[in-house]
Every structure is written in structure tokens, then in C-alpha cells.
mmCIF file of C-alpha atoms and ligand atoms in Angstrom:
data_model
loop_
_atom_site.group_PDB
_atom_site.id
_atom_site.type_symbol
_atom_site.label_atom_id
_atom_site.label_comp_id
_atom_site.label_asym_id
_atom_site.label_seq_id
_atom_site.Cartn_x
_atom_site.Cartn_y
_atom_site.Cartn_z
ATOM 1 C CA MET A 1 30.582 -32.087 -22.222
ATOM 2 C CA GLN A 2 27.973 -29.851 -20.699
ATOM 3 C CA ILE A 3 28.412 -29.119 -16.817
ATOM 4 C CA LYS A 4 25.717 -31.026 -15.101
ATOM 5 C CA VAL A 5 27.338 -30.096 -11.583
ATOM 6 C CA PRO A 6 29.490 -27.321 -11.299
ATOM 7 C CA PHE A 7 32.021 -27.055 -8.601
ATOM 8 C CA LEU A 8 30.688 -23.861 -7.249
ATOM 9 C CA ASP A 9 27.400 -22.071 -8.137
ATOM 10 C CA LEU A 10 27.579 -18.417 -6.610
ATOM 11 C CA LYS A 11 25.066 -16.950 -8.997
ATOM 12 C CA SER A 12 22.041 -19.311 -7.355
ATOM 13 C CA HIS A 13 23.488 -18.395 -3.971
ATOM 14 C CA HIS A 14 23.134 -14.825 -4.463
ATOM 15 C CA ARG A 15 19.817 -14.376 -6.535
ATOM 16 C CA PRO A 16 17.373 -14.365 -3.606
ATOM 17 C CA MET A 17 19.610 -11.888 -1.922
ATOM 18 C CA MET A 18 20.249 -9.459 -4.846
ATOM 19 C CA ASN A 19 17.472 -6.955 -4.465
ATOM 20 C CA GLU A 20 18.844 -6.360 -0.712
ATOM 21 C CA ILE A 21 22.642 -6.251 -1.934
ATOM 22 C CA ASN A 22 21.749 -3.672 -4.929
ATOM 23 C CA LEU A 23 20.013 -1.351 -2.376
ATOM 24 C CA ALA A 24 22.981 -1.612 -0.012
ATOM 25 C CA ILE A 25 25.627 -1.080 -2.989
ATOM 26 C CA GLN A 26 23.573 1.607 -3.634
ATOM 27 C CA GLU A 27 23.418 3.086 -0.335
ATOM 28 C CA VAL A 28 27.328 2.780 -0.048
ATOM 29 C CA ILE A 29 27.328 4.673 -3.199
ATOM 30 C CA GLU A 30 25.359 7.500 -1.852
ATOM 31 C CA SER A 31 27.291 7.996 1.243
ATOM 32 C CA SER A 32 30.728 7.214 -0.562
ATOM 33 C CA ALA A 33 32.090 5.656 2.578
ATOM 34 C CA PHE A 34 34.139 3.340 -0.056
ATOM 35 C CA ALA A 35 37.383 2.755 2.113
ATOM 36 C CA GLY A 36 36.759 1.700 5.902
ATOM 37 C CA GLY A 37 33.702 3.768 7.125
ATOM 38 C CA GLN A 38 30.411 3.044 8.533
ATOM 39 C CA PHE A 39 29.329 0.191 6.575
ATOM 40 C CA VAL A 40 32.485 -1.596 7.875
ATOM 41 C CA THR A 41 32.109 -0.880 11.338
ATOM 42 C CA ASN A 42 28.685 -2.044 11.017
ATOM 43 C CA PHE A 43 29.616 -5.544 9.647
ATOM 44 C CA GLU A 44 32.667 -5.615 12.066
ATOM 45 C CA GLN A 45 30.097 -5.162 14.899
ATOM 46 C CA ASP A 46 27.756 -8.491 13.362
ATOM 47 C CA PHE A 47 30.900 -10.288 12.488
ATOM 48 C CA ALA A 48 32.185 -10.298 16.237
ATOM 49 C CA ALA A 49 28.613 -11.083 17.639
ATOM 50 C CA TYR A 50 28.293 -13.849 15.247
ATOM 51 C CA CYS A 51 31.634 -15.128 16.114
ATOM 52 C CA ASP A 52 30.985 -14.709 20.118
ATOM 53 C CA ALA A 53 34.174 -12.596 20.083
ATOM 54 C CA PRO A 54 34.808 -9.387 21.581
ATOM 55 C CA TYR A 55 36.543 -7.818 18.433
ATOM 56 C CA ALA A 56 36.436 -7.852 14.583
ATOM 57 C CA ILE A 57 38.629 -5.987 12.124
ATOM 58 C CA GLY A 58 37.672 -6.186 8.522
ATOM 59 C CA VAL A 59 40.740 -5.603 6.314
ATOM 60 C CA GLY A 60 41.466 -6.443 2.569
ATOM 61 C CA SER A 61 41.847 -10.436 2.721
ATOM 62 C CA GLY A 62 42.720 -13.303 4.706
ATOM 63 C CA THR A 63 46.025 -13.047 3.636
ATOM 64 C CA ASP A 64 46.454 -9.626 5.271
ATOM 65 C CA ALA A 65 44.406 -10.979 8.469
ATOM 66 C CA LEU A 66 47.329 -13.344 8.861
ATOM 67 C CA TRP A 67 49.927 -11.142 7.968
ATOM 68 C CA LEU A 68 48.691 -8.084 10.565
ATOM 69 C CA SER A 69 48.146 -10.569 12.988
ATOM 70 C CA LEU A 70 51.592 -11.935 13.481
ATOM 71 C CA LEU A 71 52.812 -8.085 12.949
ATOM 72 C CA ALA A 72 50.874 -7.191 15.764
ATOM 73 C CA CYS A 73 52.261 -9.959 18.271
ATOM 74 C CA GLY A 74 55.409 -8.716 17.292
ATOM 75 C CA ILE A 75 56.747 -11.354 15.142
ATOM 76 C CA GLY A 76 59.369 -10.519 12.965
ATOM 77 C CA SER A 77 63.180 -11.566 11.454
ATOM 78 C CA GLY A 78 64.765 -14.422 13.489
ATOM 79 C CA ASP A 79 61.755 -15.953 14.872
ATOM 80 C CA GLU A 80 59.940 -19.219 13.998
ATOM 81 C CA VAL A 81 56.243 -20.119 13.406
ATOM 82 C CA ILE A 82 54.828 -23.366 13.479
ATOM 83 C CA THR A 83 52.200 -24.029 11.002
ATOM 84 C CA VAL A 84 51.266 -27.266 8.777
ATOM 85 C CA PRO A 85 51.924 -28.283 5.018
ATOM 86 C CA SER A 86 48.249 -28.706 4.314
ATOM 87 C CA THR A 87 47.119 -25.493 3.695
ATOM 88 C CA PHE A 88 46.964 -22.752 1.212
ATOM 89 C CA MET A 89 49.912 -20.904 0.401
ATOM 90 C CA ALA A 90 48.778 -17.839 2.282
ATOM 91 C CA THR A 91 49.247 -19.502 5.554
ATOM 92 C CA ALA A 92 52.892 -19.611 5.193
ATOM 93 C CA GLU A 93 53.481 -16.528 3.173
ATOM 94 C CA ALA A 94 51.920 -14.269 5.886
ATOM 95 C CA ILE A 95 55.288 -15.802 8.037
ATOM 96 C CA THR A 96 57.513 -15.261 5.381
ATOM 97 C CA HIS A 97 56.369 -11.364 5.161
ATOM 98 C CA CYS A 98 56.937 -10.473 8.650
ATOM 99 C CA GLY A 99 60.365 -11.733 8.236
ATOM 100 C CA ALA A 100 59.943 -15.159 10.402
ATOM 101 C CA ARG A 101 60.630 -18.786 9.427
ATOM 102 C CA PRO A 102 57.559 -20.943 8.883
ATOM 103 C CA VAL A 103 58.125 -24.509 10.281
ATOM 104 C CA PHE A 104 55.694 -27.081 9.424
ATOM 105 C CA VAL A 105 54.358 -30.127 11.478
ATOM 106 C CA ASP A 106 52.153 -32.954 9.563
ATOM 107 C CA VAL A 107 48.820 -33.559 10.083
ATOM 108 C CA ASP A 108 46.328 -35.845 11.549
ATOM 109 C CA GLU A 109 45.788 -38.430 9.063
ATOM 110 C CA ARG A 110 41.599 -38.312 10.055
ATOM 111 C CA THR A 111 41.113 -34.651 10.462
ATOM 112 C CA TYR A 112 43.956 -33.182 7.960
ATOM 113 C CA THR A 113 44.566 -30.833 10.696
ATOM 114 C CA MET A 114 47.482 -29.911 12.957
ATOM 115 C CA ASN A 115 48.982 -32.697 14.840
ATOM 116 C CA PRO A 116 49.602 -31.381 18.142
ATOM 117 C CA GLU A 117 51.925 -34.144 19.086
ATOM 118 C CA ALA A 118 54.416 -33.284 16.211
ATOM 119 C CA LEU A 119 54.677 -29.785 17.716
ATOM 120 C CA ASN A 120 57.246 -30.665 20.586
ATOM 121 C CA ASP A 121 59.431 -32.358 17.852
ATOM 122 C CA VAL A 122 60.115 -28.855 16.239
ATOM 123 C CA LEU A 123 60.105 -26.304 19.501
ATOM 124 C CA THR A 124 63.384 -24.001 19.638
ATOM 125 C CA ALA A 125 64.351 -21.249 21.372
ATOM 126 C CA LYS A 126 62.961 -19.279 18.473
ATOM 127 C CA THR A 127 59.836 -20.215 18.279
ATOM 128 C CA ARG A 128 57.248 -17.710 18.888
ATOM 129 C CA ALA A 129 53.770 -18.446 17.751
ATOM 130 C CA ILE A 130 51.838 -21.477 16.003
ATOM 131 C CA ILE A 131 48.868 -21.234 13.427
ATOM 132 C CA PRO A 132 46.655 -24.102 13.324
ATOM 133 C CA VAL A 133 44.307 -24.411 10.406
ATOM 134 C CA HIS A 134 40.316 -25.195 10.226
ATOM 135 C CA LEU A 135 41.198 -26.783 6.970
ATOM 136 C CA PHE A 136 38.137 -27.522 4.514
ATOM 137 C CA GLY A 137 35.613 -26.278 7.271
ATOM 138 C CA GLN A 138 36.903 -28.656 10.422
ATOM 139 C CA PRO A 139 38.538 -27.051 13.519
ATOM 140 C CA ALA A 140 41.628 -28.158 14.625
ATOM 141 C CA ASP A 141 42.457 -30.026 17.610
ATOM 142 C CA MET A 142 42.895 -26.875 19.712
ATOM 143 C CA ASP A 143 42.749 -27.450 23.379
ATOM 144 C CA PRO A 144 46.359 -29.345 23.188
ATOM 145 C CA ILE A 145 47.767 -26.649 20.769
ATOM 146 C CA LEU A 146 46.664 -23.915 23.260
ATOM 147 C CA GLU A 147 48.087 -25.837 25.845
ATOM 148 C CA PHE A 148 51.332 -26.232 24.297
ATOM 149 C CA GLY A 149 51.141 -22.556 23.380
ATOM 150 C CA ARG A 150 50.671 -21.620 27.158
ATOM 151 C CA LYS A 151 53.488 -23.951 28.114
ATOM 152 C CA HIS A 152 55.760 -22.340 26.056
ATOM 153 C CA ARG A 153 54.743 -19.145 25.820
ATOM 154 C CA LEU A 154 53.534 -18.765 22.293
ATOM 155 C CA TYR A 155 50.822 -16.872 20.397
ATOM 156 C CA VAL A 156 48.207 -18.727 18.733
ATOM 157 C CA ILE A 157 46.558 -17.822 15.617
ATOM 158 C CA GLU A 158 43.827 -19.461 14.310
ATOM 159 C CA ASP A 159 43.713 -19.418 10.357
ATOM 160 C CA ALA A 160 39.890 -19.792 9.892
ATOM 161 C CA CYS A 161 40.063 -18.600 6.310
ATOM 162 C CA GLN A 162 37.943 -21.561 5.711
ATOM 163 C CA ALA A 163 35.850 -22.292 9.074
ATOM 164 C CA HIS A 164 33.071 -19.452 9.243
ATOM 165 C CA GLY A 165 30.654 -21.351 11.580
ATOM 166 C CA ALA A 166 32.788 -23.885 12.286
ATOM 167 C CA THR A 167 32.698 -24.980 16.403
ATOM 168 C CA TYR A 168 35.117 -26.814 18.297
ATOM 169 C CA LYS A 169 33.307 -28.362 21.588
ATOM 170 C CA GLY A 170 30.403 -26.404 20.968
ATOM 171 C CA LYS A 171 32.231 -22.924 20.429
ATOM 172 C CA ARG A 172 32.835 -20.747 17.519
ATOM 173 C CA VAL A 173 36.245 -20.940 15.767
ATOM 174 C CA GLY A 174 37.516 -17.361 16.360
ATOM 175 C CA THR A 175 37.231 -17.588 20.044
ATOM 176 C CA PHE A 176 39.966 -19.782 20.743
ATOM 177 C CA GLY A 177 43.823 -18.293 19.677
ATOM 178 C CA ASP A 178 45.108 -14.859 20.538
ATOM 179 C CA THR A 179 43.558 -13.730 17.026
ATOM 180 C CA ALA A 180 41.437 -15.718 14.600
ATOM 181 C CA CYS A 181 41.889 -15.098 10.766
ATOM 182 C CA PHE A 182 38.981 -15.275 8.063
ATOM 183 C CA SER A 183 38.910 -14.715 4.480
ATOM 184 C CA PHE A 184 35.917 -13.683 2.482
ATOM 185 C CA TYR A 185 37.204 -14.515 -0.853
ATOM 186 C CA PRO A 186 33.817 -15.106 -3.253
ATOM 187 C CA GLY A 187 33.964 -18.974 -2.793
ATOM 188 C CA LYS A 188 34.177 -19.205 0.911
ATOM 189 C CA ASN A 189 31.142 -19.987 3.033
ATOM 190 C CA LEU A 190 30.701 -16.511 3.492
ATOM 191 C CA GLY A 191 32.371 -14.654 0.671
ATOM 192 C CA ALA A 192 32.373 -10.972 -0.369
ATOM 193 C CA PHE A 193 31.917 -9.312 -4.235
ATOM 194 C CA GLY A 194 35.533 -8.868 -4.456
ATOM 195 C CA GLU A 195 38.332 -9.725 -1.753
ATOM 196 C CA ALA A 196 37.899 -8.791 1.956
ATOM 197 C CA GLY A 197 39.311 -10.365 5.564
ATOM 198 C CA ALA A 198 38.607 -10.027 9.190
ATOM 199 C CA ILE A 199 40.529 -10.303 12.012
ATOM 200 C CA VAL A 200 38.735 -11.474 15.476
ATOM 201 C CA THR A 201 40.170 -11.037 18.735
ATOM 202 C CA GLY A 202 39.217 -11.067 22.667
ATOM 203 C CA ASN A 203 42.543 -9.275 23.095
ATOM 204 C CA ALA A 204 42.072 -5.246 23.331
ATOM 205 C CA GLU A 205 45.578 -4.979 22.864
ATOM 206 C CA LEU A 206 46.165 -6.698 19.980
ATOM 207 C CA ASN A 207 42.437 -5.302 18.350
ATOM 208 C CA GLU A 208 43.619 -1.918 18.876
ATOM 209 C CA ARG A 209 47.205 -2.672 17.176
ATOM 210 C CA ILE A 210 45.695 -4.085 14.324
ATOM 211 C CA THR A 211 43.290 -1.688 13.873
ATOM 212 C CA ILE A 212 46.132 1.162 13.904
ATOM 213 C CA LEU A 213 48.321 -1.240 11.515
ATOM 214 C CA ARG A 214 45.257 -1.829 8.936
ATOM 215 C CA ASP A 215 45.327 1.876 8.208
ATOM 216 C CA HIS A 216 49.201 3.044 7.655
ATOM 217 C CA GLY A 217 49.697 3.032 11.549
ATOM 218 C CA GLN A 218 47.464 5.652 11.948
ATOM 219 C CA VAL A 219 46.065 6.936 15.045
ATOM 220 C CA ARG A 220 43.952 10.059 13.535
ATOM 221 C CA LYS A 221 44.362 11.305 10.000
ATOM 222 C CA TYR A 222 48.117 11.892 9.137
ATOM 223 C CA PHE A 223 49.327 10.991 12.412
ATOM 224 C CA HIS A 224 51.236 7.773 12.274
ATOM 225 C CA SER A 225 52.248 5.750 15.387
ATOM 226 C CA LEU A 226 53.144 2.927 13.688
ATOM 227 C CA VAL A 227 54.578 1.861 10.031
ATOM 228 C CA GLY A 228 51.275 -0.058 9.072
ATOM 229 C CA TRP A 229 50.116 -0.672 5.469
ATOM 230 C CA ASN A 230 46.904 -0.198 3.677
ATOM 231 C CA CYS A 231 44.698 -3.113 4.606
ATOM 232 C CA ARG A 232 41.335 -1.367 4.656
ATOM 233 C CA MET A 233 37.900 -3.478 4.133
ATOM 234 C CA ASP A 234 36.006 -1.298 1.481
ATOM 235 C CA GLY A 235 32.564 -0.657 2.248
ATOM 236 C CA ILE A 236 30.871 -2.149 -0.795
ATOM 237 C CA GLN A 237 32.127 -5.669 0.422
ATOM 238 C CA ALA A 238 31.002 -4.855 4.109
ATOM 239 C CA ALA A 239 27.700 -4.068 2.734
ATOM 240 C CA VAL A 240 27.556 -6.980 1.159
ATOM 241 C CA LEU A 241 29.106 -9.026 3.671
ATOM 242 C CA GLN A 242 26.652 -7.900 6.400
ATOM 243 C CA ILE A 243 23.309 -8.947 4.404
ATOM 244 C CA LYS A 244 25.136 -12.532 3.538
ATOM 245 C CA LEU A 245 26.140 -13.387 7.123
ATOM 246 C CA ARG A 246 22.308 -13.367 8.085
ATOM 247 C CA GLN A 247 21.800 -16.649 6.152
ATOM 248 C CA LEU A 248 25.471 -18.054 6.829
ATOM 249 C CA GLU A 249 24.056 -20.341 9.356
ATOM 250 C CA GLU A 250 21.405 -21.669 6.827
ATOM 251 C CA ALA A 251 24.005 -22.134 4.122
ATOM 252 C CA ASN A 252 26.124 -24.174 6.205
ATOM 253 C CA GLN A 253 23.667 -26.382 7.587
ATOM 254 C CA ARG A 254 22.783 -26.900 3.941
ATOM 255 C CA ARG A 255 26.130 -27.804 3.175
ATOM 256 C CA ARG A 256 26.443 -30.075 6.412
ATOM 257 C CA ASP A 257 23.071 -31.912 4.973
ATOM 258 C CA ARG A 258 24.762 -32.403 1.424
ATOM 259 C CA ALA A 259 27.981 -33.891 3.269
ATOM 260 C CA ALA A 260 25.617 -36.293 5.240
ATOM 261 C CA GLU A 261 24.302 -37.612 2.046
ATOM 262 C CA TYR A 262 27.820 -37.848 0.347
ATOM 263 C CA ASP A 263 29.078 -39.382 3.493
ATOM 264 C CA ALA A 264 26.317 -42.223 3.434
ATOM 265 C CA GLY A 265 26.565 -42.772 -0.290
ATOM 266 C CA PHE A 266 30.170 -43.677 0.185
ATOM 267 C CA ARG A 267 29.946 -45.620 3.552
ATOM 268 C CA GLU A 268 30.378 -49.207 1.550
ATOM 269 C CA CYS A 269 32.991 -47.666 -0.680
ATOM 270 C CA GLY A 270 36.392 -49.072 0.015
ATOM 271 C CA GLU A 271 38.185 -47.396 -2.512
ATOM 272 C CA ILE A 272 37.280 -44.061 -1.229
ATOM 273 C CA ILE A 273 38.246 -42.179 1.933
ATOM 274 C CA ALA A 274 35.560 -39.700 2.933
ATOM 275 C CA PRO A 275 35.973 -37.045 5.294
ATOM 276 C CA THR A 276 36.078 -37.314 8.715
ATOM 277 C CA GLN A 277 33.956 -34.829 11.363
ATOM 278 C CA ALA A 278 35.863 -35.299 14.126
ATOM 279 C CA SER A 279 33.778 -36.016 17.751
ATOM 280 C CA TYR A 280 34.777 -32.479 18.781
ATOM 281 C CA ALA A 281 33.957 -30.536 15.535
ATOM 282 C CA ARG A 282 31.059 -29.108 14.007
ATOM 283 C CA HIS A 283 32.477 -29.235 10.217
ATOM 284 C CA VAL A 284 31.188 -26.553 7.977
ATOM 285 C CA TYR A 285 32.517 -28.252 4.772
ATOM 286 C CA HIS A 286 33.889 -25.320 3.221
ATOM 287 C CA ILE A 287 35.769 -28.063 0.930
ATOM 288 C CA TYR A 288 34.434 -31.952 0.667
ATOM 289 C CA ALA A 289 37.390 -33.753 -0.054
ATOM 290 C CA ILE A 290 37.600 -37.508 -0.679
ATOM 291 C CA ARG A 291 41.080 -39.269 -1.261
ATOM 292 C CA VAL A 292 41.134 -41.783 -4.233
ATOM 293 C CA GLY A 293 44.033 -43.849 -4.946
ATOM 294 C CA ASN A 294 44.231 -43.199 -8.744
ATOM 295 C CA ARG A 295 43.297 -39.285 -8.871
ATOM 296 C CA ASP A 296 43.720 -38.468 -12.090
ATOM 297 C CA GLU A 297 41.570 -40.982 -13.877
ATOM 298 C CA THR A 298 38.676 -40.181 -11.164
ATOM 299 C CA ILE A 299 39.012 -36.631 -11.931
ATOM 300 C CA LYS A 300 39.043 -37.025 -15.746
ATOM 301 C CA CYS A 301 35.904 -40.050 -15.474
ATOM 302 C CA LEU A 302 34.187 -37.053 -13.737
ATOM 303 C CA ALA A 303 34.971 -34.633 -16.101
ATOM 304 C CA ASP A 304 33.476 -37.018 -18.630
ATOM 305 C CA GLN A 305 30.283 -36.960 -17.037
ATOM 306 C CA GLY A 306 30.030 -33.356 -16.648
ATOM 307 C CA ILE A 307 31.215 -33.162 -12.692
ATOM 308 C CA ALA A 308 33.603 -30.555 -11.992
ATOM 309 C CA THR A 309 36.125 -31.288 -9.260
ATOM 310 C CA GLY A 310 38.852 -29.383 -7.469
ATOM 311 C CA ILE A 311 42.344 -30.099 -5.721
ATOM 312 C CA HIS A 312 43.194 -28.701 -2.795
ATOM 313 C CA TYR A 313 45.963 -28.965 -2.627
ATOM 314 C CA PRO A 314 48.102 -30.559 -5.370
ATOM 315 C CA VAL A 315 51.726 -29.689 -3.742
ATOM 316 C CA PRO A 316 51.794 -29.317 0.071
ATOM 317 C CA VAL A 317 53.529 -26.068 1.457
ATOM 318 C CA HIS A 318 56.791 -27.427 2.156
ATOM 319 C CA LEU A 319 57.295 -28.852 -1.368
ATOM 320 C CA GLN A 320 56.611 -25.544 -3.190
ATOM 321 C CA GLU A 321 59.143 -24.271 -5.476
ATOM 322 C CA ALA A 322 59.078 -20.958 -3.822
ATOM 323 C CA TYR A 323 60.040 -22.478 -0.279
ATOM 324 C CA ARG A 324 62.515 -24.743 -1.712
ATOM 325 C CA PRO A 325 65.329 -22.476 0.156
ATOM 326 C CA LEU A 326 63.560 -24.060 3.398
ATOM 327 C CA GLY A 327 65.398 -27.287 2.615
ATOM 328 C CA TYR A 328 62.328 -29.458 3.132
ATOM 329 C CA THR A 329 62.185 -32.535 0.810
ATOM 330 C CA PRO A 330 59.796 -35.087 -0.236
ATOM 331 C CA GLY A 331 59.212 -37.748 2.965
ATOM 332 C CA ALA A 332 59.424 -34.801 5.425
ATOM 333 C CA PHE A 333 55.464 -34.819 6.102
ATOM 334 C CA PRO A 334 54.187 -38.116 4.557
ATOM 335 C CA ILE A 335 50.437 -37.876 5.412
ATOM 336 C CA ALA A 336 50.305 -34.145 4.194
ATOM 337 C CA GLU A 337 51.990 -34.987 0.975
ATOM 338 C CA ARG A 338 49.711 -38.559 0.447
ATOM 339 C CA CYS A 339 46.675 -36.471 0.947
ATOM 340 C CA ALA A 340 48.152 -33.983 -1.395
ATOM 341 C CA ALA A 341 48.336 -36.731 -4.064
ATOM 342 C CA GLU A 342 45.007 -38.073 -3.252
ATOM 343 C CA PHE A 343 42.597 -35.614 -2.387
ATOM 344 C CA VAL A 344 39.763 -34.851 -4.790
ATOM 345 C CA SER A 345 37.232 -32.050 -4.223
ATOM 346 C CA LEU A 346 33.858 -32.801 -4.871
ATOM 347 C CA PRO A 347 30.815 -29.787 -5.893
ATOM 348 C CA MET A 348 29.860 -28.524 -2.502
ATOM 349 C CA TYR A 349 27.764 -25.645 -2.092
ATOM 350 C CA PRO A 350 24.541 -24.726 -0.035
ATOM 351 C CA GLU A 351 22.444 -24.649 -3.248
ATOM 352 C CA LEU A 352 23.458 -28.527 -4.435
ATOM 353 C CA THR A 353 20.556 -30.554 -4.683
ATOM 354 C CA HIS A 354 20.145 -34.009 -3.231
ATOM 355 C CA SER A 355 19.750 -35.410 -6.904
ATOM 356 C CA GLN A 356 23.364 -33.615 -7.925
ATOM 357 C CA VAL A 357 24.439 -35.003 -4.729
ATOM 358 C CA GLU A 358 23.381 -38.389 -5.989
ATOM 359 C CA GLN A 359 24.536 -37.976 -9.402
ATOM 360 C CA VAL A 360 28.226 -36.769 -8.171
ATOM 361 C CA ILE A 361 28.157 -40.430 -5.855
ATOM 362 C CA GLU A 362 26.936 -42.863 -8.884
ATOM 363 C CA GLY A 363 29.929 -40.666 -10.728
ATOM 364 C CA VAL A 364 32.504 -41.473 -8.347
ATOM 365 C CA LYS A 365 31.491 -45.096 -7.583
ATOM 366 C CA GLU A 366 31.968 -45.347 -11.601
ATOM 367 C CA ALA A 367 35.269 -43.512 -11.626
ATOM 368 C CA VAL A 368 37.013 -45.212 -9.077
ATOM 369 C CA ALA A 369 35.364 -48.854 -10.258
ATOM 370 C CA GLY A 370 36.992 -48.035 -13.548
ATOM 371 C CA ALA A 371 40.166 -46.622 -11.794
ATOM 372 C CA VAL A 372 40.557 -50.278 -10.501
ATOM 373 C CA GLU A 373 39.850 -52.094 -13.643
ATOM 374 C CA VAL A 374 42.718 -50.277 -15.569
HETATM 375 C C1 PLP B 1 43.529 -21.818 4.509
HETATM 376 C C2 PLP B 1 43.593 -20.087 4.026
HETATM 377 N N1 PLP B 1 44.523 -19.365 4.278
HETATM 378 C C3 PLP B 1 44.716 -18.086 3.766
HETATM 379 C C4 PLP B 1 43.725 -17.946 2.996
HETATM 380 C C5 PLP B 1 43.849 -16.551 2.347
HETATM 381 O O1 PLP B 1 42.890 -16.007 2.015
HETATM 382 P P1 PLP B 1 42.744 -14.352 0.802
HETATM 383 O O2 PLP B 1 42.651 -15.305 -0.383
HETATM 384 O O3 PLP B 1 41.535 -13.877 1.489
HETATM 385 O O4 PLP B 1 44.162 -13.417 1.012
HETATM 386 C C6 PLP B 1 42.935 -18.787 2.081
HETATM 387 C C7 PLP B 1 41.838 -18.334 1.060
HETATM 388 O O5 PLP B 1 41.980 -19.336 0.103
HETATM 389 C C8 PLP B 1 42.751 -19.883 3.171
HETATM 390 O O6 PLP B 1 42.199 -21.103 2.220
#
């Protein structure tokens, strides 16, 4: 079957920028600033300004950003960090790799982000931090999370890996937590030509510690004040990202326009739960995920019509095999588990056309109608 609507179309996205990007890559090659260096510093300044935050630190990936944030906050063995099971594995992995224990709370049924009311149930003397995830591009409900964090003296680290440019009550994500972590994995709203990530913070001390940690703990060449790791951003990624950052707002707006068209198309369709934009949020639709009762048949029916889909994520993190030692069992987080069984991510990217959206809407309606008849 010919693909009529791909899940993502990075080639079309990059095409209008390629002249500029090729020149920028050439400049990096000419200057040999491949690991860290001026291109990274330039991008860091632009990204901090975009987020309306004092500091941004370029690193190798979103996973690095999460791990270094936790390390810089002094989190380690014997500590507990609260997060959600509806996320990509990296959120929890970063906690584990610091030597701490991930502790999960369920998500809100409408927003799929951390349910702040559940935090108190899992608070212990060992709790040191909270990582809310701005899942699919929708900010978590930060005010009650920050209030809980302040009350119990916990760090709050935003996992903003899917939410570049999203806002909460009019303010950009990245400006709420002690740090915020971004991924520039190629398919993200702001994606590199390889792996990259960034930490955004307003805390000068954390900025300094993370800047040192990401480069083997060096304060200057071959003088190491901390035991760090190699988490530097590479110069070519920084140069590409600096150019792509300039069109992020427009690209996010196009995603929002397409999302509004999907929303309108699914409004009267009882079998489909479309995403909800919270009243406090400007959602940037990294992923547009609907929920349907008969997911496998729906996906197959769409594939038969040449419409590509994804599942984010089929198994919630607390039930991943790797986390069996944590002792969670099915039923622990009913909302996250139900969502994992029902989510279907539809094609979503800035170059998606109105007529492609219409094809997908018709395809989904046909798929769920077929699924209902079976
Ligand atoms: C919510 C979330 N957290 C963390 C990450 C990790 O980012 P990276 O792949 O850049 O390491 C991702 C990337 O997919 C993500 O979606």
C-alpha cells in the first residue's frame, strides 16, 4: 500500500531551510568547532531567549538533560523522585542512572499529564524531586506541582522534551521548574540532524554545575572539580538548531491549526476521544493522540488506506519489563494503563495539508465504524 499520509515528513520541513543550513554546516566545518564551542554558545543564547529564561545549556540529548539536572540537584542513592508512567522511558531511566528510585503517580484523565492530587499519596522522607512531563506538547498543571514542591522542599524538574514553545498560563515551559529538559531528537518540534538536548534554568548555581558536569567536570581544560561525563552538544547540531529555531513559532502554529481541524472533525464522533487542550495551556501538539476502543483494528484499517500512525506509548513505564524490580503490577495506575491501551497517534507535522487531515479524519471514522461492526 502506498503511503498517502506519512506520520512525519522531515524532508518537506527542511527543504526551504536547506541552503541556509548547508552554509551553516560548512561554517562549522571551516572553524572545526565540532564539540561545544561558539556555535553551541550562540544556540544556547538564542534558545534561552526563546524560552524567556536566563540560561540554556546545550547537551547531547534530552536524556542527558534529565540526568544532569538530577545530578546537579545532588540526587542519588537512597533518594526517590516522583514522575508519571505515561512518558518515554528516558524520564525514569535518568532517575535510575542517578542511583535514585522512580516513584510514579497516575496522570489526569483529560490532559494525560501528572495528577497533582496524587503527589501526597507517594510522598516519603526519601522524596527529593518531582519530574512532571509536558506530554505530547501539553504543559502539566504546574502551579499545584510547584506549590507541593515548595511545601516539601523538593526540586521540580520539567520534562519539556516534547513541548518546545508550549505555554502554561501564558508563560513558556522551561521557566517553571528548577530546571527544564528539552530533547532535539530529529522528530521533535525543534529537531536536530542527529542527537541533541538542552537544559534551561533560572538558577545560576545549577547553571554553573551543569555546565561543568556536561564536560567531564572540567572548570578549565584538564582541571576537573567534579566527576562529570561527556554530554557536550555538537557544533553541527547547534548550527542547525539555531536556524530551525527561527521557524519554530510558525511551525507550532501550523501544528495547532491542523490539530484544530482534527478536533472539529472528531467532535461528533462518540467512539473517539480527541485530545483536550487544558484551559491553562497552549498545546504545541508534538503528538496528536486520539483514544479508541479497538486500537489494533483501527491502526490496521488506517494502514490499509495508506495512513501511517504511531503508539506513544504501548506500555506505561511502571509495567516495562526493565522496571519489574520496582514491584508495580497492572492496575496500579488505571488511567495511564487505559491510555496506553487506547492511544493512536495520528500524522502531525507543520507541512501536513488540510486535505491530508481530511483524509485522516475520514479514515479514522471509517476505521472505528468498522471496528464497532466487528
Ligand atoms: C518525554 C521525553 N522525555 C525524554 C526524552 C529523551 O530525549 P532524547 O531522546 O533526546 O534523549 C524524550 C524523547 O523522546 C521524551 O519524549
